[in-house]
Amino acid sequence: MPGAATGRATWLAAPGAGPNLRLGLRTTLASVPPLLAAAQLHEPALIWMALGGLYVNMADTGGAYRAKATAMGLASLLGALALGGGIGLAAWPWLCVPAMATVALGCGMLALYGNSGALIGLVTAWCFLIGINVSEPDPAKALAWSLLYLAGGGWATLLALALWPLRPYRPVRIALAAAHRAVARYHRLACPADGGPPAAEAQLFTEKLRVRDALGSARATLADTRSGRLGASPADGAFTRLIETTDALFVTSAALGDLLAALPAPEAPPLHRRLQALNGRCVDALLQLEQALLGRGPLPALRELRQELEGIAAEIEGLDPALRDAYRQIQAAQAHWIATLDGAGEAIPLTALTPAQAPTTSPGAGGRAALAQGWATLRANLTLESSVFRHGLRFGVASAAAVAVYTLFALPIGYWITLTVSVILRPSAGESLSRTGQRVLGTVLGGILAIVLATCFPHPLMLVLLLVPLTLVMMAVLPVNYGLFVFFLTPWIVLYKDIDQPGDWNLALWRIANTLIGAALALAAIHLVLPRWERSQLPARLAASLRCNARFVQQVLDRLQEPPLAAPGPLATPAEVRLEMGNAHVSIQRFLSEKPAHRAMAVPLMAFLLHSQRLIDAAVVLGRGDPRRDGPPLPPGFGALRERLPASLAALATALEQHSRPPDPPERPRPDSGGDPLARQLGRLVDPVIGLHGAVAAWGDWQGLPAAAPRLDCPPEA
């Protein structure tokens, strides 16, 4: 994201996401009523039910109802077991130190199973930590309080899934609608309808990432919804088709934007304006399709768009031959967009069909397969080569050290030290360092607010009423801004504890002090316990992305030698290319956040991502097939380019892997003015490779690598 690319501190946990008011409201309904009952009935044990409602809602990562139910159910069950086990060990403080290390290791390893697993592990560790700090523990307390926590988690889960049996595909519709809006926003920026220039390349790259994230979320949500359900549904196939058509619309938008940007200053202004206006109408049709998917309007009528397209095609035939081919390609891309949109419209009515009742698989088959896959993943990561395993060990050591510190010095509410360690430490050192500042600043400012509130409102009932807006806002900003979440979480916990001891604002001071101690322990763990910095891993990530791009370019160039396609259309970007591109982007973010000195590489690394995306876009355009109608031979030097271009990308990858300077870049083909449009497109394929060479060379300069490797380029005639 832009913030990461420039090396600035990133406070947004999910760029582009807005406050989740529904999550805030659900958490308020789950946690505040038990606190109100505790204050009115003078029954402090009900506080554990409120804690269950809060923690289990934190484990809700959204998505399909089945995924939400699994995550929240596991958070309820594991949290209750951890709380009971912790209370059982609370009578032996020094035994709690190795126990905390073991529990933290296991909870840290749950990050292997995605964001849901990481959050489940985090709240489970919190429950165990709170349990070992209970005063005067006994078996009756362990059982009763664990059951209350389980009841609070169950109530939170029920609130989140109240509509589950009625609208099982609702999360899929919401995820797909978000993908439609992301594609529409990208199309407006890349193919403006107002006659203005396209958006800056950096902004387009950011929007492409958001579209890819939205499409990935839609695929994952559909997979979670379908997984383990009895029977087959026509809606499954319809939603799958909608996801693929949305992906095809995005690919077509990227190709169309590239074609429009490659045009010289419009020599046919009326036609150019007509094409741009059609782009705007296409976006409007996509947004109308999104509303139809959500059941808020009719399907778009595309007949007028087709008629306008036919009129544009007729006008293109009257252009000068030098312009005709370029405008034909743009018109063909628009035709493909409208045809794809029509296919999406045909699929939407099928999404309302109900599933068949005949079971197609054994009810337990999906669960057994998931358990087997989960065990295989865990076993494969029980090695120091696994970043998650190293994180689990680091988390375990730091958590045990925190328990030992507050036990040795008898610090009041010392478990906040361990809580701080748990929320700061992440598998990535850069993310951990970023969270340290957010945690400390949010806690200090929130602690000051807690002191003011606890002093001004000493009555238990008033404290509960204050928790209503605090809970609502705290959970609403959780997906958006971790620093703000901590700011509101601090007074929440202080006031929550004050229900037993109203007016005790010293809790806020101790929370601030213990947060500082925990931050110091977390920083020590980051630097001393199995450190692995992103700087050592980034070259391999970048090299893997380059090799995937080389294979994709080779596939596209090979395709150009095949016979013309009957119905050419944009070539979809392979999933492997998208995956490696995403891995490279995440690695760059982590690298830039690790140390201030790394920020000097922000511009070259952003250039690496931008040129990689330009290369993919150029390959997508070429993948449509030979755009010429009359079938002349391929441009001179095409064979040499086909051999040398993928080799140049592979040579850049080798230079990164071997920590050497890259060879010289290939030379750009220079066709005659007004020559073959395919030759011009080949030139646009070489330009990003030259840009990638510059980025890799800048990395070598920053590392102080020795002299350059032998030259590897394309012959001048290519």
Coordinates of C-alpha atoms in Angstrom, one line a residue, residues 27-459:
T27 CA -20.3 -6.9 20.8
T28 CA -22.2 -4.3 22.8
L29 CA -25.3 -6.5 22.9
A30 CA -23.1 -9.5 23.9
S31 CA -20.9 -8.0 26.6
V32 CA -22.8 -5.0 28.2
P33 CA -26.0 -6.8 29.4
P34 CA -24.0 -9.3 31.6
L35 CA -22.1 -6.3 33.1
L36 CA -25.4 -4.5 33.7
A37 CA -26.7 -7.6 35.5
A38 CA -23.5 -8.0 37.5
A39 CA -23.8 -4.4 38.7
Q40 CA -27.6 -4.6 39.5
L41 CA -27.6 -8.1 41.0
H42 CA -24.2 -7.7 42.8
E43 CA -23.0 -10.8 41.1
P44 CA -19.4 -10.2 40.0
A45 CA -19.2 -13.7 38.4
L46 CA -21.3 -12.5 35.5
I47 CA -18.4 -10.4 34.4
W48 CA -16.9 -13.6 32.9
M49 CA -19.9 -13.9 30.6
A50 CA -19.2 -10.4 29.4
L51 CA -15.6 -11.3 28.8
G52 CA -16.7 -14.2 26.7
G53 CA -18.9 -12.0 24.6
L54 CA -16.0 -9.6 24.0
Y55 CA -13.3 -12.1 23.2
V56 CA -15.4 -14.3 20.9
N57 CA -16.5 -11.3 18.9
M58 CA -12.8 -10.4 18.4
A59 CA -12.3 -13.8 16.8
D60 CA -15.0 -13.0 14.1
T61 CA -13.1 -12.3 10.9
G62 CA -16.2 -12.2 8.7
G63 CA -16.8 -14.3 5.6
A64 CA -19.2 -17.2 5.2
Y65 CA -21.5 -18.1 8.1
R66 CA -19.9 -21.5 8.4
A67 CA -16.5 -20.0 8.8
K68 CA -17.8 -17.5 11.3
A69 CA -19.5 -20.3 13.3
T70 CA -16.4 -22.4 13.3
A71 CA -14.1 -19.6 14.4
M72 CA -16.4 -18.2 17.1
G73 CA -17.3 -21.7 18.3
L74 CA -13.6 -22.6 18.7
A75 CA -12.8 -19.3 20.4
S76 CA -15.6 -20.0 22.9
L77 CA -14.6 -23.6 23.6
L78 CA -10.8 -23.2 23.7
G79 CA -11.2 -20.0 25.7
A80 CA -13.3 -21.7 28.3
L81 CA -10.9 -24.6 28.6
A82 CA -7.9 -22.3 28.8
L83 CA -9.6 -20.2 31.5
G84 CA -10.5 -23.3 33.5
G85 CA -7.0 -24.7 33.1
G86 CA -5.4 -21.4 34.1
I87 CA -7.6 -21.1 37.3
G88 CA -6.6 -24.7 38.2
L89 CA -2.9 -23.7 38.0
A90 CA -3.2 -20.4 39.7
A91 CA -2.3 -21.8 43.1
W92 CA 1.2 -22.6 41.9
P93 CA 2.6 -19.3 40.5
W94 CA 6.0 -20.6 39.4
L95 CA 4.4 -23.6 37.6
C96 CA 2.5 -21.0 35.6
V97 CA 5.7 -19.9 33.9
P98 CA 6.4 -23.0 31.9
A99 CA 2.7 -23.5 31.4
M100 CA 2.4 -20.1 29.9
A101 CA 5.3 -20.8 27.6
T102 CA 3.6 -24.0 26.4
V103 CA 0.2 -22.5 25.9
A104 CA 1.7 -19.5 24.1
L105 CA 3.7 -21.7 21.7
G106 CA 0.5 -23.7 20.8
C107 CA -1.6 -20.5 20.4
G108 CA 1.1 -18.9 18.3
M109 CA 1.2 -22.0 15.9
L110 CA -2.5 -21.4 15.2
A111 CA -1.4 -18.6 12.9
L112 CA -0.7 -21.4 10.4
Y113 CA -4.5 -21.5 9.8
G114 CA -4.9 -17.9 8.7
N115 CA -6.2 -14.8 10.4
S116 CA -9.0 -16.7 12.1
G117 CA -6.5 -19.1 13.6
A118 CA -4.3 -16.3 14.8
L119 CA -7.2 -14.5 16.5
I120 CA -8.4 -17.7 18.1
G121 CA -4.9 -18.4 19.4
L122 CA -4.7 -14.9 20.8
V123 CA -7.9 -14.9 22.8
T124 CA -7.2 -18.4 24.0
A125 CA -3.8 -17.2 25.4
W126 CA -5.5 -14.3 27.0
C127 CA -8.0 -16.6 28.7
F128 CA -5.3 -18.8 30.1
L129 CA -3.4 -15.7 31.3
I130 CA -6.4 -14.3 33.1
G131 CA -7.0 -17.7 34.6
I132 CA -3.6 -18.0 36.2
N133 CA -4.0 -14.6 37.8
V134 CA -7.3 -15.4 39.6
S135 CA -7.1 -14.8 43.3
E136 CA -8.1 -17.6 45.7
P137 CA -8.7 -20.2 42.9
D138 CA -10.6 -23.4 43.5
P139 CA -12.1 -26.1 41.3
A140 CA -15.7 -24.7 41.7
K141 CA -14.6 -21.3 40.4
A142 CA -12.8 -22.9 37.5
L143 CA -15.9 -24.8 36.4
A144 CA -18.4 -22.0 37.0
W145 CA -16.4 -19.2 35.4
S146 CA -15.5 -21.4 32.4
L147 CA -19.2 -22.2 31.9
L148 CA -20.1 -18.5 32.1
Y149 CA -17.4 -17.6 29.6
L150 CA -18.7 -20.4 27.3
A151 CA -22.2 -19.0 27.7
G152 CA -21.0 -15.5 26.8
G153 CA -19.2 -16.8 23.7
G154 CA -22.3 -18.8 22.7
W155 CA -24.5 -15.7 23.1
A156 CA -22.1 -13.7 20.9
T157 CA -22.1 -16.5 18.3
L158 CA -25.9 -16.7 18.3
L159 CA -26.1 -12.9 17.7
A160 CA -23.6 -13.2 14.8
L161 CA -25.4 -16.1 13.1
A162 CA -29.0 -15.3 13.9
L163 CA -29.9 -15.2 10.2
W164 CA -27.7 -18.2 9.2
P165 CA -30.5 -20.7 8.3
L166 CA -32.4 -18.0 6.3
R167 CA -29.7 -16.5 4.0
P168 CA -26.7 -18.8 3.7
Y169 CA -25.4 -17.0 0.6
R170 CA -25.7 -13.5 2.0
P171 CA -22.0 -13.2 2.8
V172 CA -21.1 -14.3 -0.7
R173 CA -23.4 -11.7 -2.2
I174 CA -21.8 -9.0 0.0
A175 CA -18.3 -10.1 -1.0
L176 CA -19.1 -10.2 -4.7
A177 CA -20.8 -6.8 -4.5
A178 CA -17.6 -5.4 -2.9
A179 CA -15.6 -6.9 -5.8
H180 CA -17.9 -5.3 -8.4
R181 CA -17.5 -1.9 -6.7
A182 CA -13.7 -2.3 -6.7
V183 CA -13.7 -3.2 -10.4
A184 CA -15.9 -0.2 -11.2
R185 CA -13.6 2.2 -9.3
Y186 CA -10.6 0.8 -11.1
H187 CA -12.3 1.1 -14.5
R188 CA -13.2 4.7 -13.8
L189 CA -9.6 5.5 -12.9
A190 CA -8.0 3.6 -15.8
C191 CA -10.5 4.5 -18.5
P192 CA -12.0 7.9 -17.5
A193 CA -15.2 8.8 -19.1
D194 CA -14.8 12.6 -18.7
G195 CA -12.1 13.0 -21.3
G196 CA -9.3 13.4 -18.7
P197 CA -6.1 11.4 -18.4
P198 CA -6.0 8.1 -16.5
A199 CA -4.9 8.1 -12.9
A200 CA -1.3 7.9 -11.9
E201 CA 0.3 4.5 -12.2
A202 CA 0.9 4.3 -8.4
Q203 CA -2.8 4.9 -7.7
L204 CA -3.8 2.3 -10.4
F205 CA -1.5 -0.2 -8.8
T206 CA -3.0 0.3 -5.4
E207 CA -6.5 -0.1 -6.9
K208 CA -5.4 -3.3 -8.6
L209 CA -4.4 -4.7 -5.2
R210 CA -7.8 -3.9 -3.8
V211 CA -9.6 -5.6 -6.6
R212 CA -7.4 -8.7 -6.2
D213 CA -8.1 -8.7 -2.4
A214 CA -11.9 -8.3 -3.1
L215 CA -11.9 -11.2 -5.6
G216 CA -9.9 -13.4 -3.2
S217 CA -12.3 -12.6 -0.4
A218 CA -15.2 -13.5 -2.6
R219 CA -13.6 -16.9 -3.6
A220 CA -12.8 -17.7 0.0
T221 CA -16.3 -16.8 1.2
L222 CA -17.9 -19.0 -1.5
A223 CA -15.6 -21.9 -0.6
D224 CA -16.4 -21.6 3.1
T225 CA -20.1 -21.4 2.3
R226 CA -20.0 -24.5 0.1
S227 CA -17.6 -26.5 2.3
G228 CA -19.2 -29.4 4.2
R229 CA -22.8 -28.7 3.2
L230 CA -25.1 -31.5 2.1
G231 CA -26.4 -31.5 -1.4
A232 CA -25.6 -29.5 -4.5
S233 CA -27.0 -26.1 -5.4
P234 CA -27.4 -24.4 -8.7
A235 CA -26.5 -21.3 -6.9
D236 CA -22.9 -22.6 -6.3
G237 CA -22.2 -22.7 -10.0
A238 CA -23.9 -19.3 -10.5
F239 CA -21.8 -17.7 -7.9
T240 CA -18.6 -19.3 -9.3
R241 CA -19.5 -17.9 -12.7
L242 CA -20.1 -14.5 -11.2
I243 CA -16.7 -14.5 -9.6
E244 CA -15.0 -15.5 -12.9
T245 CA -16.9 -12.9 -14.9
T246 CA -15.9 -10.2 -12.4
D247 CA -12.3 -11.3 -12.7
A248 CA -12.6 -11.2 -16.5
L249 CA -14.1 -7.7 -16.3
F250 CA -11.1 -6.6 -14.3
V251 CA -8.6 -8.2 -16.7
T252 CA -10.4 -6.5 -19.6
S253 CA -10.3 -3.1 -17.8
A254 CA -6.6 -3.4 -17.3
A255 CA -6.1 -4.3 -21.0
L256 CA -8.4 -1.4 -22.1
G257 CA -6.6 1.1 -19.9
D258 CA -3.3 0.0 -21.4
L259 CA -4.6 0.4 -24.9
L260 CA -6.1 3.8 -24.2
A261 CA -2.9 5.0 -22.5
A262 CA -0.8 3.8 -25.5
L263 CA -2.7 6.0 -28.0
P264 CA -1.0 9.2 -29.1
A265 CA -2.8 12.5 -28.6
P266 CA -6.3 11.7 -30.0
E267 CA -6.3 12.3 -33.8
A268 CA -10.0 11.4 -33.9
P269 CA -11.4 13.5 -31.0
P270 CA -15.2 12.8 -31.6
L271 CA -14.6 9.1 -31.7
H272 CA -12.3 9.2 -28.7
R273 CA -14.9 11.0 -26.6
R274 CA -17.5 8.5 -27.8
L275 CA -15.3 5.6 -26.6
Q276 CA -14.8 7.3 -23.2
A277 CA -18.5 8.0 -22.8
L278 CA -19.2 4.3 -23.4
N279 CA -16.7 3.4 -20.7
G280 CA -18.7 5.5 -18.2
R281 CA -21.9 3.8 -19.3
C282 CA -20.3 0.4 -18.9
V283 CA -19.3 1.2 -15.3
D284 CA -22.9 2.4 -14.6
A285 CA -24.1 -0.9 -15.9
L286 CA -21.7 -2.8 -13.6
L287 CA -22.9 -0.9 -10.5
Q288 CA -26.5 -1.6 -11.5
L289 CA -25.6 -5.2 -11.7
E290 CA -24.2 -5.0 -8.2
Q291 CA -27.5 -3.6 -6.9
A292 CA -29.4 -6.4 -8.7
L293 CA -27.1 -9.0 -7.0
L294 CA -28.0 -7.5 -3.6
G295 CA -31.7 -7.6 -4.5
R296 CA -32.0 -3.8 -4.7
G297 CA -32.9 -3.2 -8.3
P298 CA -33.3 -4.7 -11.8
L299 CA -30.6 -6.1 -14.1
P300 CA -29.0 -3.5 -16.4
A301 CA -30.3 -3.3 -20.0
L302 CA -27.3 -3.7 -22.3
R303 CA -29.1 -3.4 -25.6
E304 CA -28.3 0.3 -25.9
L305 CA -24.6 -0.3 -25.1
R306 CA -24.4 -2.9 -27.9
Q307 CA -26.0 -0.5 -30.3
E308 CA -23.5 2.2 -29.4
L309 CA -20.7 -0.3 -29.8
E310 CA -21.9 -1.1 -33.3
G311 CA -22.0 2.6 -34.2
I312 CA -18.4 3.0 -32.9
A313 CA -17.3 0.0 -35.0
A314 CA -18.8 1.6 -38.1
E315 CA -17.0 4.9 -37.4
I316 CA -13.7 3.1 -36.8
E317 CA -13.8 1.6 -40.3
G318 CA -13.8 5.1 -41.7
L319 CA -10.5 6.1 -40.0
D320 CA -7.1 6.4 -41.5
P321 CA -5.5 2.9 -41.7
A322 CA -2.7 4.1 -39.3
L323 CA -5.3 4.6 -36.5
R324 CA -7.8 1.9 -37.5
D325 CA -6.0 -1.1 -35.9
A326 CA -5.5 0.7 -32.6
Y327 CA -9.1 1.7 -32.3
R328 CA -10.2 -1.7 -33.4
Q329 CA -8.4 -3.2 -30.4
I330 CA -10.1 -0.7 -28.0
Q331 CA -13.5 -1.5 -29.5
A332 CA -12.9 -5.2 -29.2
A333 CA -12.0 -4.9 -25.6
Q334 CA -15.2 -2.9 -24.9
A335 CA -17.2 -5.6 -26.8
H336 CA -15.6 -8.2 -24.5
W337 CA -16.5 -6.2 -21.4
I338 CA -20.2 -5.9 -22.5
A339 CA -20.4 -9.6 -23.4
T340 CA -18.9 -10.5 -20.0
L341 CA -21.3 -8.2 -18.2
D342 CA -24.2 -9.9 -20.1
G343 CA -22.9 -13.3 -18.9
A344 CA -22.9 -12.0 -15.3
G345 CA -26.5 -10.8 -15.7
E346 CA -27.6 -14.3 -16.9
A347 CA -26.0 -15.8 -13.7
I348 CA -27.6 -13.6 -11.1
P349 CA -31.2 -15.1 -11.3
L350 CA -29.6 -18.5 -10.7
T351 CA -28.1 -17.4 -7.4
A352 CA -31.6 -17.4 -5.9
L353 CA -32.2 -21.1 -6.5
T354 CA -32.3 -23.4 -3.4
P355 CA -29.9 -26.3 -2.9
A356 CA -31.0 -29.8 -3.7
Q357 CA -31.7 -32.1 -0.7
A358 CA -29.9 -35.2 -1.9
P359 CA -26.6 -35.6 0.0
T360 CA -23.6 -36.0 -2.3
T361 CA -20.9 -36.7 0.3
S362 CA -20.7 -38.2 3.7
P363 CA -21.5 -35.6 6.4
G364 CA -18.2 -36.2 8.2
A365 CA -16.0 -36.5 5.1
G366 CA -15.3 -32.7 4.9
G367 CA -14.5 -32.6 8.6
R368 CA -12.1 -35.5 8.4
A369 CA -10.4 -34.1 5.4
A370 CA -10.0 -30.7 7.1
L371 CA -8.5 -32.3 10.2
A372 CA -6.1 -34.4 8.1
Q373 CA -5.0 -31.3 6.1
G374 CA -4.6 -29.3 9.3
W375 CA -2.4 -31.9 10.9
A376 CA -0.3 -32.2 7.8
T377 CA 0.2 -28.4 7.8
L378 CA 1.2 -28.4 11.5
R379 CA 3.6 -31.2 11.1
A380 CA 5.3 -29.6 8.1
N381 CA 5.9 -26.4 10.1
L382 CA 7.5 -28.0 13.1
T383 CA 10.9 -26.7 12.0
L384 CA 13.0 -23.6 12.6
E385 CA 12.7 -22.9 8.9
S386 CA 9.0 -22.0 9.5
S387 CA 8.4 -18.4 10.4
V388 CA 5.3 -19.3 12.3
F389 CA 7.1 -21.9 14.4
R390 CA 9.8 -19.4 15.2
H391 CA 7.1 -16.9 16.1
G392 CA 5.4 -19.5 18.4
L393 CA 8.7 -20.1 20.2
R394 CA 9.3 -16.4 20.5
F395 CA 5.8 -15.8 21.8
G396 CA 6.2 -18.7 24.3
V397 CA 9.6 -17.4 25.7
A398 CA 8.4 -13.8 25.9
S399 CA 5.1 -14.7 27.6
A400 CA 6.9 -16.9 30.1
A401 CA 9.4 -14.1 30.9
A402 CA 6.5 -11.7 31.4
V403 CA 4.8 -14.1 33.9
A404 CA 8.1 -14.6 35.7
V405 CA 8.6 -10.8 36.0
Y406 CA 5.3 -9.9 37.5
T407 CA 5.4 -13.0 39.8
L408 CA 8.9 -12.2 41.0
F409 CA 8.2 -8.5 41.7
A410 CA 4.5 -9.0 42.8
L411 CA 3.3 -6.3 40.4
P412 CA -0.4 -5.4 40.6
I413 CA -2.5 -6.6 37.7
G414 CA 0.8 -7.8 36.2
Y415 CA -0.9 -10.0 33.6
W416 CA -1.2 -6.8 31.5
I417 CA 2.5 -7.2 30.8
T418 CA 1.8 -10.5 29.1
L419 CA -1.2 -9.1 27.3
T420 CA 1.0 -6.4 25.9
V421 CA 3.6 -9.0 24.7
S422 CA 0.8 -11.1 23.1
V423 CA -0.6 -8.2 21.0
I424 CA 2.7 -6.8 19.9
L425 CA 4.5 -10.0 18.8
R426 CA 3.8 -11.0 15.2
P427 CA 5.6 -13.4 12.8
S428 CA 6.9 -10.3 11.0
A429 CA 9.5 -8.3 12.9
G430 CA 8.4 -5.1 11.1
E431 CA 4.8 -5.5 12.0
S432 CA 5.7 -6.2 15.6
L433 CA 7.8 -3.0 15.7
S434 CA 5.0 -1.0 14.2
R435 CA 2.5 -2.4 16.8
T436 CA 4.8 -1.5 19.6
G437 CA 4.4 2.2 19.0
Q438 CA 0.6 1.9 18.4
R439 CA 0.2 -0.2 21.6
V440 CA 2.2 2.2 23.8
L441 CA 0.7 5.4 22.5
G442 CA -2.8 4.0 22.5
T443 CA -2.5 2.7 26.0
V444 CA -1.0 5.9 27.5
L445 CA -3.7 8.1 25.9
G446 CA -6.5 5.6 26.7
G447 CA -5.2 5.4 30.3
I448 CA -5.5 9.1 30.7
L449 CA -9.1 8.9 29.5
A450 CA -9.7 6.0 31.9
I451 CA -8.5 8.0 34.8
V452 CA -10.8 10.9 34.0
L453 CA -13.8 8.6 33.5
A454 CA -13.2 6.5 36.6
T455 CA -12.8 9.6 38.7
C456 CA -15.9 11.4 37.4
F457 CA -18.2 8.4 37.3
P458 CA -17.6 6.2 40.4
H459 CA -21.0 4.5 40.5

